Amino acid sequence: MKPKLLLMALLLFTSFAFSQALDVNGTVLDGSGMALPGVNVKVKSSSQSTTTDFDGSFKLSGLSKGTVIVLSYIGFRTQEVSVSGNKITVKMSDDAKSLEEVVVIGYGTQKKRDLTGSVGLVDSKTIEALKPVKVEQALQGTVSGVNVTSQSGAPGAGLDIRIRGIATNGENKPAAIIDGYIGDLSLLNPNDVETITVLKDSQAAIYGTIGANGIILITTKMGKRNTKAKLAYNTYTGFQETSKKLHTLDATEYALLLNESYANGGKPLPYPNVTGLGKGTDWQDEVFGKGVPIISHDLTISGGSEKINYSVSGSHLDQEGIVGADKSGFLRNTARVAVGGDVTDKLKFKTNVIYTHFTRKTLNENGLGSVLFNALNIPATIKPYDADGNFTVIPLNGLGNEIINPLAQIANTYNDYNYKKINGSFGIDYKIFKNFVITSTIGFNTSNSESKTFGKEISYGGKVFDVKQSSVTQGAVNDNDYSFDLYGTYTKKIGESHNIAGVIGTTIYKTWGNGLFATGYDVPYNSWEFADLKLISTISKVLNNSSYNYDVRRLSYFGRLQYDFKGKYLLSAIIRRDASSRFGPANKVAFFPSVTGGWVVSDEKFFGEQKMINFLKFRASYGSLGNDQIGDFTYLGQLTGEATYVFNDELVSGRAEGILPNPNVRWETAKKFDVGVDMKLLDNKVSLVADYFIDTRKDLLIPGIAVTGTSGIGAPGAGAPTINAGTVRNSGFEFAIDYKEKFSDIFSMSVGYNVTFLKNEVLEVNNATHYIEKGSFSVGQLAPTRMEEGKPIGYFYGYKTDGIFQNQAEVDAHPSQLALGANAAPGDLRFVDVNGDGVIDSKDRTNIGDQIPAATMGFNLQLNYKNLDFAVYTYASLGNDLIRNYERNLSDVNHSDYVLDRWTGEGTSNSTPRVTTGATSNSVFSDYYVDDASYLRIQNVQLGYTLDPKIIQKAGITKLRLYVGANNLYTFTKYKGFDPGASTGDPIAGGIDYGFYPIPRTYLLGLNLNF
């Protein structure tokens, strides 16, 4: 009996020993052995959880041996450890399983390894390194197939995004979907963005009518569940300067050249004595500021409990312009609140609201008479101020009637633009039953803007910019839209091999708004301070008023079915039905189908256990998408034209028919084809993605197609109709490779390279001429750019040159150039007789350049050594040309210093013509004014240092990082203008440089601070 009692007591003691509660103290380290604060620590199958503190420590009470603890943190693998004692040390490893990452694909998500479409990704780490003022800038050089160009370097200026080329004569901008609703990328605070996903192929067909130009999906940051409140403060201050100055002639060089020009024209010398002129005025130095400030502040509070997560942020950006300082300034403030939560086990909600307020002031730019145009063309012999300290008046003789003193122009520029917008979304997920979830999302945008421009009564000496009567123009615009999405998602695993996911839903979208503008004259005291319509005292007949309103609606139904077999064979089919109010009853509805497929070869048995290739997938896609970006009600006749009638012997104002209607106008459609391969190599250290694509845009919506003149399209306010009259094809190849390596606990590296080769061709223009002309060059010349069958869209159409006439014998032997305005002489440009008819005239114009680059590429490098981090981002564009249109062809204007290599006698030059005041054809648009605008740009360089957490933890700080950086550091190019990335934004006339406001070079000093 005693042995049995002893055995029972021993068993009870052992059971007690194993079941006694333990207080577990743990430490979490990263791969380099440094403490990792903020890690989520949760007891598995329990609500008990905590987070690590400043030194990576945590404590859990009342645990038994064998209890499983789950540790998770962004960027690291989720790990599970079993309790075996009172102390635990866990070393978190980097998340190398990028194939398991979840990617947003539109109305749902998908694992990266299961993607069957072409997708580009940018994460918040990249955005943080680039420090873009606008979100769009983070796409340049980081995603293959995406090209971002600036319409201007002025603060707040717009950016143009092109995904796989220019596909249409109209709107080429991709649609932006922010947390599920249609939004505006340019208004987002970049620090609020978690990920950017770019849908480049027919996978975007789930968005139908807005997907033809591609889709950019934005996911904003949210707090993490079961984490304490975290405060992150990011700030930087910087100084801006122009990234380039053009080398123009100084006063002495100018005077000597002008003397030569006058002598060649048989006129008296304007500067008989050039002694003492020196360098003269550097007008670029006068208009370009130095040390121009930019400052940014961003504050975010985020966190969450077991059922709620939240993020609240605010930002402030203040940027002055490198031209005109605060006269071209941009000030943006944003506030954002995002909350997600579980109402019940079946019902979840998420809301995100963003408020944006910005003000912007602008100068005259990118055209004849712009500030930089004047600074480049005014001679260095003219001083900025006269003897009385007033702005110097630029003379008319030899300098034309549009060149004025740019400093006076800046001082007398008065305008203000004030914009306020609130936008956001509210959505719920409700699990009807197992595997089936209903999602409903309401998105909205509402904005109000006010503008004011004051024209001061002033004289610039008989120039076109003289203002004889002061005026003020004010405008008020209200824009709104909302979308309602309702869709269901069903997922099912059948057996061990079959996986099915289906989405079916509907979308309602409406956008509406109005604008009102008025101009009044005789502003009191001729002063900006009194520039307001309410103070105008003149009679109402001198007030000019205008207004507009619009209302556009779309109703859509969509569905997607995804299937995979053992994760090896992947298939996705999409169908979308769209109805748009922009088309007539016969063409209101269109269907946009798409199919994508993939094969994970590396999962096949025959593939074996490859050491070099860890993952291999082939994929393909084909489908159609739509575009309805045209004017409203083009299928209806509207009384929007102007007319006057005679009643009782008096003229009476009335209305007339405006743009001729086209009841047959229909959807513009994109047919997208893509084949690609995804690979992981060398123990998943190397990632490789390659795609070949063909994007054919049909039924282009081309406005102003000429019809018979008897229709009255020449009347004021009237015009030719919009017709489906064109086809454009973009084809190309994309390749991206990334390499990540952790060489030791203190040193790691990441390298990325991507390249896109693109060919653009216009296949069809169905008007009488089979081409469309656009743009302008100099004054009174023919349009220099075209959209024409068989050529790239927006190619340059002008005269081809063949060097310089060296002597009279060469002139006599060449076809006559008199039709271009003057007989040729030695030293003049020699134009090619393209059609061989023995005469140089307008029939000899030909293709002399192309705005579209043949290849674009990005190279990015990140290094981490102990507490130091270094990053550099570069971008290159090859094979694109630009038209120099910032040089005025007048006798007395200044010139860039390349004219010093001009022809001065036989054999002296075969590229730059002579200078003369006499008549020549040298100013006619030709390839002499077309430059190779290929370039390589160092976009961003940043060096940072993160303080040891052990040093700062006593102050309650979890992270303190200081950094210095430079944006737009240097551009390698042969282009003569300010910026080879210049673009007007027009798909046809985008390659004309009218005097581009250069993108500033910015030096930054910043701080990242987390509590």
Coordinates of N, CA and C in Angstrom, one line a residue, residues 160 162 166-172 700-703 705 728 760 762 765 767 771-776 783-788 791-797 849-852 881-883 983-992 994:
D160 N 2.6 64.1 -65.3 CA 2.0 63.2 -66.3 C 2.5 61.8 -66.1
R162 N 2.5 58.0 -67.6 CA 2.2 57.2 -68.8 C 2.6 55.7 -68.4
I166 N 2.2 56.4 -74.7 CA 1.1 57.3 -75.0 C 0.2 56.5 -76.0
A167 N -1.0 56.3 -75.6 CA -1.9 55.4 -76.3 C -3.0 56.1 -77.0
T168 N -3.3 57.4 -76.7 CA -4.4 58.1 -77.3 C -4.1 59.6 -77.4
N169 N -4.8 60.2 -78.3 CA -4.7 61.7 -78.4 C -5.3 62.4 -77.3
G170 N -6.1 61.8 -76.5 CA -6.9 62.4 -75.4 C -6.2 62.2 -74.1
E171 N -7.0 61.8 -73.1 CA -6.5 61.6 -71.7 C -5.7 60.3 -71.6
N172 N -4.5 60.4 -71.2 CA -3.6 59.2 -71.0 C -3.3 58.9 -69.6
L700 N -10.2 55.8 -81.3 CA -9.8 56.9 -80.5 C -10.9 58.0 -80.7
L701 N -11.1 58.7 -79.6 CA -12.1 59.8 -79.5 C -11.4 61.1 -79.9
I702 N -11.5 61.4 -81.2 CA -10.8 62.6 -81.7 C -11.7 63.7 -82.0
P703 N -11.6 64.9 -81.3 CA -12.4 66.0 -81.5 C -12.0 66.8 -82.7
I705 N -12.9 66.8 -85.9 CA -12.7 66.2 -87.3 C -13.5 67.0 -88.3
V728 N -4.0 53.5 -82.3 CA -2.6 53.6 -81.9 C -2.1 52.3 -81.2
N760 N 6.1 52.9 -80.4 CA 4.7 53.5 -80.6 C 4.5 53.8 -82.1
V762 N 1.2 55.1 -84.8 CA -0.2 55.4 -85.1 C -0.6 54.6 -86.3
V765 N -5.7 57.3 -88.7 CA -6.3 58.6 -88.4 C -7.3 58.8 -89.5
N767 N -9.4 61.0 -90.9 CA -9.9 62.2 -91.3 C -9.4 62.4 -92.8
Y771 N -3.9 62.8 -90.8 CA -3.0 63.3 -89.7 C -3.7 64.4 -89.0
I772 N -3.1 64.7 -87.8 CA -3.6 65.8 -86.9 C -2.4 66.6 -86.6
E773 N -2.4 67.9 -86.8 CA -1.3 68.8 -86.4 C -1.6 69.5 -85.1
K774 N -0.5 69.8 -84.4 CA -0.6 70.4 -83.1 C 0.6 71.1 -82.7
G775 N 0.5 72.0 -81.7 CA 1.7 72.7 -81.2 C 2.1 74.0 -82.0
S776 N 3.1 74.7 -81.6 CA 3.5 75.9 -82.3 C 5.0 76.0 -82.2
A783 N 2.4 74.2 -87.7 CA 2.5 73.3 -86.5 C 3.6 72.3 -86.6
P784 N 4.5 72.1 -85.6 CA 5.6 71.3 -85.7 C 5.5 69.8 -85.3
T785 N 4.3 69.4 -84.8 CA 4.1 68.0 -84.3 C 2.9 67.5 -85.0
R786 N 2.9 66.1 -85.1 CA 1.8 65.5 -85.8 C 1.5 64.1 -85.2
M787 N 0.2 63.8 -85.4 CA -0.3 62.4 -85.2 C -0.7 61.9 -86.5
E788 N 0.1 61.0 -87.1 CA -0.1 60.6 -88.5 C 0.1 59.1 -88.6
K791 N 3.5 56.6 -88.2 CA 4.5 57.3 -87.4 C 4.2 57.3 -85.9
P792 N 5.2 57.6 -85.1 CA 4.9 57.7 -83.6 C 4.0 58.9 -83.3
I793 N 3.2 58.8 -82.3 CA 2.3 59.9 -82.0 C 3.1 61.1 -81.5
G794 N 2.8 62.2 -82.1 CA 3.5 63.5 -81.7 C 4.9 63.6 -82.3
Y795 N 5.2 62.9 -83.4 CA 6.5 63.1 -84.0 C 6.7 64.5 -84.6
F796 N 7.9 64.9 -84.8 CA 8.2 66.2 -85.2 C 8.3 66.3 -86.8
Y797 N 7.6 67.3 -87.3 CA 7.4 67.4 -88.8 C 8.0 68.7 -89.2
G849 N 12.1 63.9 -85.8 CA 12.3 63.7 -84.3 C 11.1 63.0 -83.7
D850 N 11.4 62.5 -82.5 CA 10.3 61.7 -81.8 C 10.4 62.0 -80.3
Q851 N 9.2 62.4 -79.7 CA 9.2 62.7 -78.3 C 9.2 61.5 -77.4
I852 N 8.9 60.3 -78.0 CA 8.8 59.1 -77.2 C 10.1 58.4 -77.0
D881 N 13.5 63.0 -78.2 CA 14.0 64.3 -78.7 C 13.1 65.4 -78.2
L882 N 13.6 66.6 -78.2 CA 12.9 67.8 -77.8 C 13.1 68.9 -78.8
I883 N 12.1 69.8 -79.0 CA 12.2 70.9 -79.8 C 12.5 72.1 -79.0
S983 N 8.0 68.5 -70.6 CA 6.8 68.0 -71.4 C 5.7 69.0 -71.2
T984 N 4.9 69.3 -72.2 CA 3.8 70.1 -72.1 C 2.6 69.4 -71.5
G985 N 2.7 68.0 -71.6 CA 1.6 67.2 -71.1 C 0.6 66.8 -72.2
D986 N 0.7 67.5 -73.4 CA -0.1 67.2 -74.5 C 0.4 65.9 -75.2
P987 N -0.5 64.9 -75.5 CA 0.0 63.7 -76.1 C 0.6 63.8 -77.4
I988 N 0.2 64.9 -78.2 CA 0.7 65.1 -79.5 C 1.8 66.1 -79.5
A989 N 1.6 67.2 -78.8 CA 2.6 68.3 -78.8 C 3.4 68.4 -77.5
G990 N 3.6 67.2 -76.9 CA 4.3 67.2 -75.6 C 5.8 67.4 -75.7
G991 N 6.4 67.3 -76.9 CA 7.8 67.4 -77.0 C 8.4 68.7 -77.4
I992 N 7.6 69.8 -77.0 CA 8.1 71.2 -77.4 C 8.5 71.9 -76.1
Y994 N 9.1 75.2 -74.5 CA 8.8 76.6 -74.6 C 9.6 77.5 -73.6

